[in-house]
Amino acid sequence: GESVGLHLPTLSVQEGDNSIINCAYSNSASDYFIWYKQESGKGPQFIIDIRSNMDKRQGQRVTVLLNKTVKHLSLQIAATQPGDSAVYFCAETYRNTDKLIFGTGTRLQVFP
Amino acid sequence: SQTIHQWPATLVQPVGSPLSLECTVEGTSNPNLYWYRQAAGRGLQLLFYSVGIGQISSEVPQNLSASRPQDRQFILSSKKLLLSDSGFYLCAWSNPHTGANEKLFFGSGTQLSVL
């Protein structure tokens, strides 16, 4: 069946370094992807999204890359800050359905 | 602007007791509404979603039920809680009118502990 998963459950980075969080998906029909950030005890917050007709999209300090050939999605955070510490989820959907399928999450830890 | 309210923030309930979690959305009409559950350190599992009043789709068999008595109100219920119902429950909404109905906006969550 379809699944969305993450390669690294925990990522530790030095403050100021760049972070890269990866996500693999198995459904080649998926056409829309979202990254969410979830701080402890809070609901997930939307970070950035990308549709399958694009391979890169940039936001403020964040970039999402989509490689449809290998069904891989990544979130790059530039100049990582302590406030970036959280769990990051990728999510996919396809054929304009009403449901998102979430990955299991990666915890990002930022050290001073 | 749109806002989503979910309460209570935390809840401790004995096994076998009933449950009612409420979620309301403001600033939009006819939203799609969702209930997710998140076990500790895990991802989000979709429990129910609704595209309109009285329209509920269940994703997984379980001890819970959902209702949508009003356009912007979504309720998660149980008649008798089980230990396995413990978790972090999240309500979410999406806007079906913009063509980006997949983008979900989440509430602040309810931490439910069944003892």
mmCIF file of C-alpha atoms in Angstrom, chain B residues 3-102:
data_model
loop_
_atom_site.group_PDB
_atom_site.id
_atom_site.type_symbol
_atom_site.label_atom_id
_atom_site.label_comp_id
_atom_site.label_asym_id
_atom_site.label_seq_id
_atom_site.Cartn_x
_atom_site.Cartn_y
_atom_site.Cartn_z
ATOM 1 C CA THR B 3 -8.989 30.059 13.544
ATOM 2 C CA ILE B 4 -9.529 26.633 14.998
ATOM 3 C CA HIS B 5 -10.323 25.961 18.625
ATOM 4 C CA GLN B 6 -9.951 22.627 20.319
ATOM 5 C CA TRP B 7 -10.602 21.762 23.939
ATOM 6 C CA PRO B 8 -9.762 20.661 26.504
ATOM 7 C CA ALA B 9 -5.975 20.823 26.225
ATOM 8 C CA THR B 10 -5.472 17.917 28.609
ATOM 9 C CA LEU B 11 -7.823 15.271 29.924
ATOM 10 C CA VAL B 12 -7.414 12.369 32.321
ATOM 11 C CA GLN B 13 -10.224 9.847 32.236
ATOM 12 C CA PRO B 14 -10.771 6.434 33.860
ATOM 13 C CA VAL B 15 -11.224 3.333 31.747
ATOM 14 C CA GLY B 16 -14.867 2.848 30.847
ATOM 15 C CA SER B 17 -15.829 6.499 31.132
ATOM 16 C CA PRO B 18 -17.308 8.484 28.218
ATOM 17 C CA LEU B 19 -15.422 11.013 26.125
ATOM 18 C CA SER B 20 -16.335 14.164 24.301
ATOM 19 C CA LEU B 21 -13.773 16.381 22.583
ATOM 20 C CA GLU B 22 -14.934 19.445 20.751
ATOM 21 C CA CYS B 23 -13.472 21.403 17.883
ATOM 22 C CA THR B 24 -14.777 24.558 16.235
ATOM 23 C CA VAL B 25 -13.567 26.587 13.297
ATOM 24 C CA GLU B 26 -14.116 30.299 12.793
ATOM 25 C CA GLY B 27 -13.765 32.503 9.764
ATOM 26 C CA THR B 28 -14.709 30.024 7.079
ATOM 27 C CA SER B 29 -17.769 28.173 5.880
ATOM 28 C CA ASN B 30 -18.265 24.540 4.938
ATOM 29 C CA PRO B 31 -14.719 23.468 5.826
ATOM 30 C CA ASN B 32 -13.510 19.904 5.615
ATOM 31 C CA LEU B 33 -12.917 18.737 9.180
ATOM 32 C CA TYR B 34 -10.615 16.012 10.485
ATOM 33 C CA TRP B 35 -9.747 14.156 13.668
ATOM 34 C CA TYR B 36 -6.243 12.708 13.971
ATOM 35 C CA ARG B 37 -4.628 10.727 16.766
ATOM 36 C CA GLN B 38 -0.945 10.785 17.525
ATOM 37 C CA ALA B 39 0.643 8.196 19.813
ATOM 38 C CA ALA B 40 3.708 9.360 21.775
ATOM 39 C CA GLY B 41 6.675 9.833 19.448
ATOM 40 C CA ARG B 42 4.717 8.656 16.439
ATOM 41 C CA GLY B 43 3.061 10.012 13.330
ATOM 42 C CA LEU B 44 -0.507 11.119 12.776
ATOM 43 C CA GLN B 45 -3.276 8.628 12.168
ATOM 44 C CA LEU B 46 -6.440 9.876 10.496
ATOM 45 C CA LEU B 47 -9.513 8.798 12.467
ATOM 46 C CA PHE B 48 -12.434 10.655 10.889
ATOM 47 C CA TYR B 49 -13.083 13.302 8.318
ATOM 48 C CA SER B 50 -16.161 15.225 7.307
ATOM 49 C CA VAL B 51 -17.030 17.206 4.195
ATOM 50 C CA GLY B 52 -20.337 18.528 5.528
ATOM 51 C CA ILE B 53 -22.921 18.504 8.309
ATOM 52 C CA GLY B 54 -23.825 14.960 9.270
ATOM 53 C CA GLN B 55 -21.301 13.495 6.817
ATOM 54 C CA ILE B 56 -18.661 11.440 8.607
ATOM 55 C CA SER B 57 -16.116 9.053 7.132
ATOM 56 C CA SER B 58 -14.292 6.669 9.410
ATOM 57 C CA GLU B 59 -10.800 5.636 8.475
ATOM 58 C CA VAL B 60 -10.079 2.897 10.987
ATOM 59 C CA PRO B 61 -12.261 0.604 13.097
ATOM 60 C CA GLN B 62 -12.120 1.762 16.666
ATOM 61 C CA ASN B 63 -13.825 2.600 19.902
ATOM 62 C CA LEU B 64 -14.482 6.189 18.887
ATOM 63 C CA SER B 65 -17.129 8.035 16.912
ATOM 64 C CA ALA B 66 -17.428 11.490 15.422
ATOM 65 C CA SER B 67 -20.278 13.860 14.765
ATOM 66 C CA ARG B 68 -20.734 17.157 12.981
ATOM 67 C CA PRO B 69 -23.907 18.763 14.313
ATOM 68 C CA GLN B 70 -23.076 22.179 12.857
ATOM 69 C CA ASP B 71 -21.077 23.367 9.884
ATOM 70 C CA ARG B 72 -18.049 24.430 11.901
ATOM 71 C CA GLN B 73 -18.277 22.012 14.830
ATOM 72 C CA PHE B 74 -16.692 18.595 14.992
ATOM 73 C CA ILE B 75 -16.997 16.310 18.011
ATOM 74 C CA LEU B 76 -15.051 13.187 18.893
ATOM 75 C CA SER B 77 -16.778 10.808 21.289
ATOM 76 C CA SER B 78 -16.597 7.482 23.007
ATOM 77 C CA LYS B 79 -19.151 5.689 25.184
ATOM 78 C CA LYS B 80 -16.491 3.713 27.067
ATOM 79 C CA LEU B 81 -12.811 4.605 26.929
ATOM 80 C CA LEU B 82 -10.110 1.960 26.659
ATOM 81 C CA LEU B 83 -6.509 2.251 27.789
ATOM 82 C CA SER B 84 -5.482 2.140 24.150
ATOM 83 C CA ASP B 85 -7.448 5.348 23.481
ATOM 84 C CA SER B 86 -4.734 7.370 25.212
ATOM 85 C CA GLY B 87 -2.950 9.740 22.887
ATOM 86 C CA PHE B 88 -2.727 13.220 21.476
ATOM 87 C CA TYR B 89 -5.853 14.101 19.516
ATOM 88 C CA LEU B 90 -5.718 16.746 16.861
ATOM 89 C CA CYS B 91 -8.538 18.461 15.042
ATOM 90 C CA ALA B 92 -7.824 19.996 11.651
ATOM 91 C CA TRP B 93 -9.630 21.805 8.874
ATOM 92 C CA SER B 94 -9.071 22.473 5.222
ATOM 93 C CA ASN B 95 -10.728 24.809 2.764
ATOM 94 C CA PRO B 96 -12.419 22.970 -0.086
ATOM 95 C CA HIS B 97 -13.158 26.191 -1.946
ATOM 96 C CA THR B 98 -9.661 27.258 -2.955
ATOM 97 C CA GLY B 99 -8.482 24.199 -4.847
ATOM 98 C CA ALA B 100 -5.938 23.548 -2.116
ATOM 99 C CA ASN B 101 -8.194 21.400 0.009
ATOM 100 C CA GLU B 102 -5.350 19.121 0.973
#
